[in-house]
Coordinates of C-alpha atoms and ligand atoms in Angstrom, one line a residue:
X18 CA -34.5 0.6 -35.2
X19 CA -30.8 0.1 -35.6
X20 CA -30.5 3.2 -33.2
X21 CA -32.5 1.5 -30.8
X22 CA -30.4 -1.8 -30.9
X23 CA -27.1 0.3 -30.5
X24 CA -28.5 2.2 -27.5
X25 CA -29.8 -1.0 -26.0
X26 CA -26.4 -2.7 -26.4
X27 CA -24.4 0.2 -25.2
X28 CA -26.6 0.4 -22.1
X29 CA -26.5 -3.3 -21.2
X30 CA -22.7 -3.1 -21.3
X31 CA -22.7 -0.1 -19.1
X32 CA -25.1 -1.7 -16.7
X33 CA -23.0 -4.8 -16.7
X34 CA -19.8 -3.0 -16.2
X35 CA -21.2 -1.0 -13.3
X36 CA -22.6 -4.2 -11.5
X37 CA -19.2 -6.1 -12.3
X38 CA -17.3 -3.4 -10.1
X39 CA -19.7 -4.1 -7.1
X40 CA -19.6 -7.8 -7.0
X41 CA -16.0 -9.1 -8.0
X42 CA -14.9 -10.2 -4.6
X43 CA -12.1 -12.1 -6.0
X44 CA -9.4 -10.1 -7.8
X45 CA -8.4 -11.6 -11.2
X46 CA -5.3 -9.7 -11.5
X47 CA -2.4 -8.6 -9.4
X48 CA -1.0 -5.6 -11.5
X49 CA -0.1 -7.4 -14.7
X50 CA -0.1 -11.0 -13.6
X51 CA -3.5 -12.8 -13.9
X52 CA -4.7 -14.8 -10.8
X53 CA -6.8 -17.8 -11.5
X54 CA -7.7 -20.9 -9.7
X55 CA -6.0 -22.5 -7.8
X56 CA -4.5 -19.2 -6.7
X57 CA -6.2 -16.2 -4.9
X58 CA -5.3 -12.8 -3.5
X59 CA -8.1 -12.4 -0.9
X60 CA -8.8 -15.0 1.6
X61 CA -11.5 -17.3 0.6
X62 CA -10.7 -17.1 -3.2
X63 CA -8.9 -20.0 -5.1
X64 CA -8.2 -23.4 -3.5
X65 CA -7.7 -23.6 0.3
X66 CA -4.6 -25.7 -0.2
X67 CA -3.0 -22.5 -1.7
X68 CA -4.2 -20.2 0.9
X69 CA -1.9 -17.5 2.2
X70 CA 0.9 -18.2 -0.6
X71 CA 0.5 -15.1 -2.5
X72 CA 0.5 -11.4 -1.5
X73 CA -0.2 -8.7 -3.9
X74 CA 1.4 -5.2 -3.3
X75 CA 0.9 -2.2 -5.4
X76 CA 3.8 -3.0 -7.5
X77 CA 4.6 -6.8 -7.3
X78 CA 3.1 -10.2 -6.5
X79 CA 4.9 -12.3 -4.0
X80 CA 4.9 -15.9 -3.2
X81 CA 5.3 -16.3 0.5
X82 CA 7.3 -18.9 2.1
X83 CA 8.8 -19.5 5.8
X84 CA 12.2 -18.0 4.5
X85 CA 10.6 -15.0 2.9
X86 CA 8.7 -13.3 0.1
X87 CA 9.8 -14.2 -3.4
X88 CA 8.8 -12.1 -6.3
X89 CA 6.5 -13.9 -8.7
X90 CA 7.6 -13.1 -12.4
X91 CA 5.1 -15.0 -14.2
X92 CA 2.4 -17.8 -13.8
X93 CA 1.6 -20.4 -16.8
X94 CA -1.8 -21.7 -16.2
X95 CA -1.5 -24.1 -19.1
X96 CA 1.8 -25.6 -18.1
X97 CA 1.0 -25.2 -14.4
X98 CA 4.0 -23.5 -13.2
X99 CA 5.2 -20.2 -11.7
X100 CA 8.6 -18.4 -12.0
X101 CA 9.9 -16.7 -8.8
X102 CA 12.9 -14.8 -8.0
X103 CA 14.6 -14.5 -4.6
X104 CA 15.7 -10.8 -4.2
X105 CA 18.2 -11.8 -1.5
X106 CA 19.6 -14.5 -3.8
X107 CA 23.1 -14.3 -5.3
X108 CA 23.2 -14.2 -9.2
X109 CA 26.0 -13.9 -11.9
X110 CA 25.8 -10.0 -11.2
X111 CA 25.2 -9.7 -7.3
X112 CA 26.7 -11.5 -4.5
X113 CA 24.5 -11.4 -1.3
X114 CA 24.9 -12.8 2.2
X115 CA 24.1 -16.4 2.9
X116 CA 20.3 -17.0 2.7
X117 CA 18.2 -20.1 3.2
X118 CA 15.5 -21.2 0.8
X119 CA 12.7 -22.9 3.0
X120 CA 9.1 -24.0 1.9
X121 CA 6.4 -25.3 4.1
X122 CA 5.6 -29.0 4.1
X123 CA 2.5 -28.3 1.9
X124 CA 4.3 -26.1 -0.3
X125 CA 7.1 -28.7 -0.9
X126 CA 4.2 -31.2 -1.7
X127 CA 1.9 -29.1 -4.1
X128 CA 4.2 -26.5 -5.5
X129 CA 7.8 -27.6 -5.4
X130 CA 10.6 -26.4 -7.7
X131 CA 10.4 -28.1 -11.1
X132 CA 12.9 -30.6 -12.4
X133 CA 14.4 -28.1 -14.8
X134 CA 15.4 -25.9 -11.6
X135 CA 18.8 -26.5 -10.2
X136 CA 20.4 -25.1 -7.1
X137 CA 24.3 -24.3 -7.2
X138 CA 25.8 -24.4 -3.7
X139 CA 28.9 -22.3 -3.7
X140 CA 31.9 -21.7 -1.7
X141 CA 31.5 -25.0 0.2
X142 CA 33.9 -26.0 2.9
X143 CA 35.9 -29.1 2.4
X144 CA 33.8 -30.7 5.1
X145 CA 30.4 -30.1 3.4
X146 CA 28.4 -33.3 3.2
X147 CA 27.8 -32.8 -0.3
X148 CA 31.6 -33.1 -0.8
X149 CA 32.0 -36.1 1.4
X150 CA 29.1 -38.7 2.3
X151 CA 26.5 -37.2 0.1
X152 CA 28.6 -36.5 -3.1
X153 CA 26.3 -38.4 -5.0
X154 CA 23.6 -35.5 -4.6
X155 CA 25.7 -33.3 -6.7
X156 CA 25.4 -33.9 -10.6
X157 CA 27.0 -32.8 -13.7
X158 CA 24.9 -30.1 -15.2
X159 CA 25.2 -30.0 -18.8
X160 CA 29.0 -30.0 -18.6
X161 CA 29.2 -26.7 -16.6
X162 CA 31.9 -26.5 -13.9
X163 CA 32.4 -24.4 -10.8
X164 CA 35.4 -22.8 -12.4
X165 CA 33.1 -21.5 -15.3
X166 CA 30.9 -19.9 -12.7
X167 CA 33.7 -18.3 -10.7
X168 CA 35.2 -17.1 -13.8
X169 CA 32.4 -15.7 -15.9
X170 CA 30.4 -13.9 -13.2
X171 CA 31.5 -10.8 -11.7
X172 CA 29.9 -11.5 -8.3
X173 CA 31.3 -15.0 -8.1
X174 CA 34.9 -14.0 -9.2
X175 CA 35.3 -12.9 -5.4
X176 CA 35.4 -16.5 -4.4
X177 CA 38.2 -17.1 -6.4
X178 CA 40.0 -13.7 -5.7
X179 CA 39.7 -14.3 -1.9
X180 CA 40.8 -17.9 -1.7
X181 CA 43.2 -17.8 -4.8
X182 CA 41.8 -21.1 -5.7
X183 CA 38.4 -22.5 -6.8
X184 CA 36.3 -23.3 -3.7
X185 CA 34.1 -26.4 -4.1
X186 CA 30.6 -26.1 -5.4
X187 CA 27.7 -28.4 -6.2
X188 CA 25.1 -28.6 -8.8
X189 CA 22.0 -30.2 -7.0
X190 CA 18.3 -30.5 -7.0
X191 CA 15.7 -29.0 -4.6
X192 CA 15.5 -32.2 -2.5
X193 CA 19.1 -31.4 -1.2
X194 CA 18.1 -28.0 -0.2
X195 CA 14.8 -29.2 1.2
X196 CA 16.4 -32.0 3.5
X197 CA 19.4 -30.0 4.4
X198 CA 19.7 -26.3 5.5
X199 CA 22.6 -24.3 4.3
X200 CA 24.1 -24.5 7.5
X201 CA 24.3 -28.1 7.4
X202 CA 25.4 -28.1 3.8
X203 CA 28.2 -25.8 5.0
X204 CA 28.2 -23.6 1.7
X205 CA 28.3 -19.9 2.2
X206 CA 26.3 -18.9 -0.9
X207 CA 23.8 -20.5 -3.4
X208 CA 22.0 -19.5 -6.6
X209 CA 19.2 -21.2 -8.6
X210 CA 18.8 -21.4 -12.3
X211 CA 15.7 -22.5 -14.3
X212 CA 15.0 -23.7 -17.9
X213 CA 18.1 -25.8 -17.5
X214 CA 17.0 -28.1 -20.3
X215 CA 18.3 -25.5 -22.8
X216 CA 21.5 -24.5 -21.2
X217 CA 24.0 -26.8 -22.7
X218 CA 26.7 -24.8 -24.1
X219 CA 25.3 -21.6 -22.8
X220 CA 27.6 -19.4 -20.4
X221 CA 26.4 -18.5 -16.8
X222 CA 25.8 -14.7 -18.0
X223 CA 22.9 -16.0 -20.1
X224 CA 21.4 -18.3 -17.7
X225 CA 17.9 -17.7 -16.2
X226 CA 18.3 -17.1 -12.5
X227 CA 15.2 -17.9 -10.3
X228 CA 13.2 -20.8 -9.7
X229 CA 10.2 -22.5 -11.6
X230 CA 7.7 -24.0 -9.3
X231 CA 5.5 -26.7 -10.8
X232 CA 2.1 -26.9 -9.1
X233 CA -0.8 -29.5 -9.2
X234 CA -4.3 -28.5 -8.9
X235 CA -6.7 -30.3 -6.5
X236 CA -9.7 -31.5 -8.3
X237 CA -12.6 -30.1 -6.2
X238 CA -15.0 -29.5 -8.9
X239 CA -14.0 -25.9 -9.8
X240 CA -14.7 -26.7 -13.4
X241 CA -18.4 -26.9 -12.7
X242 CA -18.4 -23.7 -10.9
X243 CA -16.4 -21.8 -13.6
X244 CA -18.8 -23.2 -16.3
X245 CA -21.8 -21.8 -14.4
X246 CA -20.0 -18.4 -14.4
X247 CA -18.7 -18.5 -10.9
X248 CA -15.4 -18.1 -9.2
X249 CA -13.9 -20.8 -7.1
X250 CA -13.2 -20.1 -3.5
X251 CA -13.7 -21.6 -0.2
X252 CA -15.2 -21.0 3.3
X253 CA -12.6 -19.2 5.4
X254 CA -13.9 -21.2 8.5
X255 CA -14.5 -24.8 7.3
X256 CA -12.3 -24.4 4.0
X257 CA -15.1 -26.2 2.3
X258 CA -15.5 -25.2 -1.2
X259 CA -17.7 -22.3 -2.4
X260 CA -18.7 -21.2 -5.8
X261 CA -18.9 -17.3 -5.6
X262 CA -21.5 -16.1 -7.8
X263 CA -21.8 -12.4 -6.7
X264 CA -21.4 -10.2 -3.8
X265 CA -24.4 -11.6 -2.0
X266 CA -24.7 -15.2 -3.3
X267 CA -22.3 -18.1 -2.6
X268 CA -23.2 -21.5 -3.9
X269 CA -21.8 -24.7 -2.7
X270 CA -21.2 -26.3 -6.2
X271 CA -22.4 -24.0 -9.1
X272 CA -24.2 -20.8 -9.6
X273 CA -28.0 -20.8 -10.5
X274 CA -28.8 -18.7 -13.7
X275 CA -29.1 -15.1 -13.1
X276 CA -26.7 -15.1 -10.1
X277 CA -23.5 -14.9 -11.9
X278 CA -21.1 -12.0 -11.4
X279 CA -19.4 -12.0 -14.8
X280 CA -20.9 -11.6 -18.0
X281 CA -24.4 -10.2 -18.6
X282 CA -27.3 -11.5 -16.6
X283 CA -31.0 -11.6 -17.4
X284 CA -31.5 -9.0 -15.0
X285 CA -29.0 -6.8 -16.5
X286 CA -30.7 -7.1 -20.0
X287 CA -34.3 -6.1 -18.6
X288 CA -32.8 -3.1 -16.9
X289 CA -31.1 -1.9 -20.0
X290 CA -34.3 -2.5 -21.9
X291 CA -36.3 -0.5 -19.8
X292 CA -33.7 2.3 -19.8
X293 CA -33.6 2.3 -23.6
X294 CA -37.3 2.3 -24.0
X295 CA -37.4 5.4 -21.6
X296 CA -34.7 7.1 -23.7
X297 CA -36.4 6.4 -26.9
X298 CA -39.8 7.7 -25.5
X299 CA -38.1 10.9 -24.4
X300 CA -36.2 11.5 -27.6
X301 CA -39.1 11.0 -29.9
X302 CA -41.3 12.9 -27.6
X303 CA -38.9 15.8 -27.8
X304 CA -38.6 15.5 -31.6
X305 CA -42.5 15.4 -31.8
X306 CA -42.7 18.7 -29.6
X307 CA -40.0 20.2 -31.8
X308 CA -41.6 19.5 -35.1
X309 CA -45.0 20.5 -33.8
X310 CA -43.6 23.7 -32.6
X311 CA -42.0 24.4 -36.0
X312 CA -45.0 23.3 -38.0
X313 CA -47.8 24.7 -36.0
X314 CA -46.3 28.0 -34.6
Ligands
NAG421 C1 -18.8 -15.6 -0.1 O1 -17.4 -16.3 0.0 C2 -16.5 -15.2 -0.1 C3 -15.1 -16.0 -0.1 O2 -15.2 -16.9 1.2 C4 -16.8 -14.3 1.3 O3 -15.6 -13.3 1.3 C5 -18.1 -13.5 1.1 O4 -18.2 -13.0 2.4 C6 -19.2 -14.8 1.0 N1 -20.5 -14.2 0.8 C7 -21.5 -14.5 1.5 C8 -22.7 -13.9 1.3 O5 -21.6 -15.6 2.1
NAG422 C1 1.8 -8.7 2.5 O1 3.1 -8.3 2.5 C2 3.3 -7.0 3.4 C3 4.6 -6.6 3.2 O2 5.4 -7.4 2.7 C4 2.7 -7.3 4.7 O3 2.7 -6.1 5.3 C5 1.2 -7.8 4.6 O4 0.7 -8.3 6.0 C6 1.2 -9.0 3.8 N1 -0.2 -9.6 3.5 C7 -0.7 -11.0 4.0 C8 -2.0 -11.0 3.6 O5 0.1 -11.6 4.6
NAG423 C1 33.9 -18.6 1.5 O1 33.6 -19.5 2.6 C2 34.9 -19.2 3.6 C3 34.7 -20.3 4.8 O2 34.6 -21.5 4.1 C4 34.4 -17.8 4.2 O3 35.6 -17.6 5.3 C5 34.6 -16.8 3.1 O4 34.2 -15.5 3.7 C6 33.6 -17.0 2.0 N1 33.9 -16.4 0.9 C7 33.0 -15.1 0.6 C8 33.3 -14.3 -0.4 O5 32.0 -15.0 1.4

């Protein structure tokens, strides 16, 4: 009997695994990064508000904005944030040409850079608004100065060398960059740093360069769908919510029992049971014949 049980369970898992491969229409991973609600890779997966924001290549996950694609380094679903890195941005080790960071209006509203992400505008002209009328937008960042940046980083040393002085810079928040483009700000370079709450007394070489985006999840009843075993998605035409239950079944709110794509369904238990019985009958039959031959002949 234990043999029967083991065979039965192994077959059930096998059948479920085969079934799973066929039905999962929403990918739950991009390489090593888990993709859960409200995000989705395929159109129709996740929340419609986050539609077209992610792009999964064979090696990386990208966050797409009007100013370009940013590499996603991690997503924390508990804390509801995502760390992205602009490959075209200057950091302590590399100086890159002028580049704007622009988000769409909806991105600025539902997934803006978090409060612990700062922007450092560098090599600003003396006419820059942030040095004049909008001076108040620049803040003291945990006691750090431009000189420290221009001095510590191999990349930013160049500003110092070329001008033989310290060109002005400004530590500011996302709103400044959101309301004024780099052209208006009149600064040639920028970098962004996150996890800034922990950078008092830490030198620029050890800062974390990139941005942390903080997102809010729309309350559309996804939990009900997930609890029933489905994956939250939406109708690509109407953008109305869909609960994706299997390759052939989409529900409006939740999956009915037996339609679920993940986990083991009733139908799969039954298929495995029949397979196990067949296997058992054939092996005992074989044994019987074998013994019969040995004893009788
Ligand atoms: C279910 O929804 C997904 C995502 O919107 C879509 O790709 C799929 O074609 C739908 N399937 C059916 C049977 O409607
Ligand atoms: C994802 O990015 C690649 C290259 O960056 C592009 O060719 C492709 O069209 C993008 N996919 C989507 C759905 O935007
Ligand atoms: C710094 O800004 C000035 C103009 O304000 C520009 O001429 C110079 O090339 C910039 N320095 C670097 C290293 O890009």
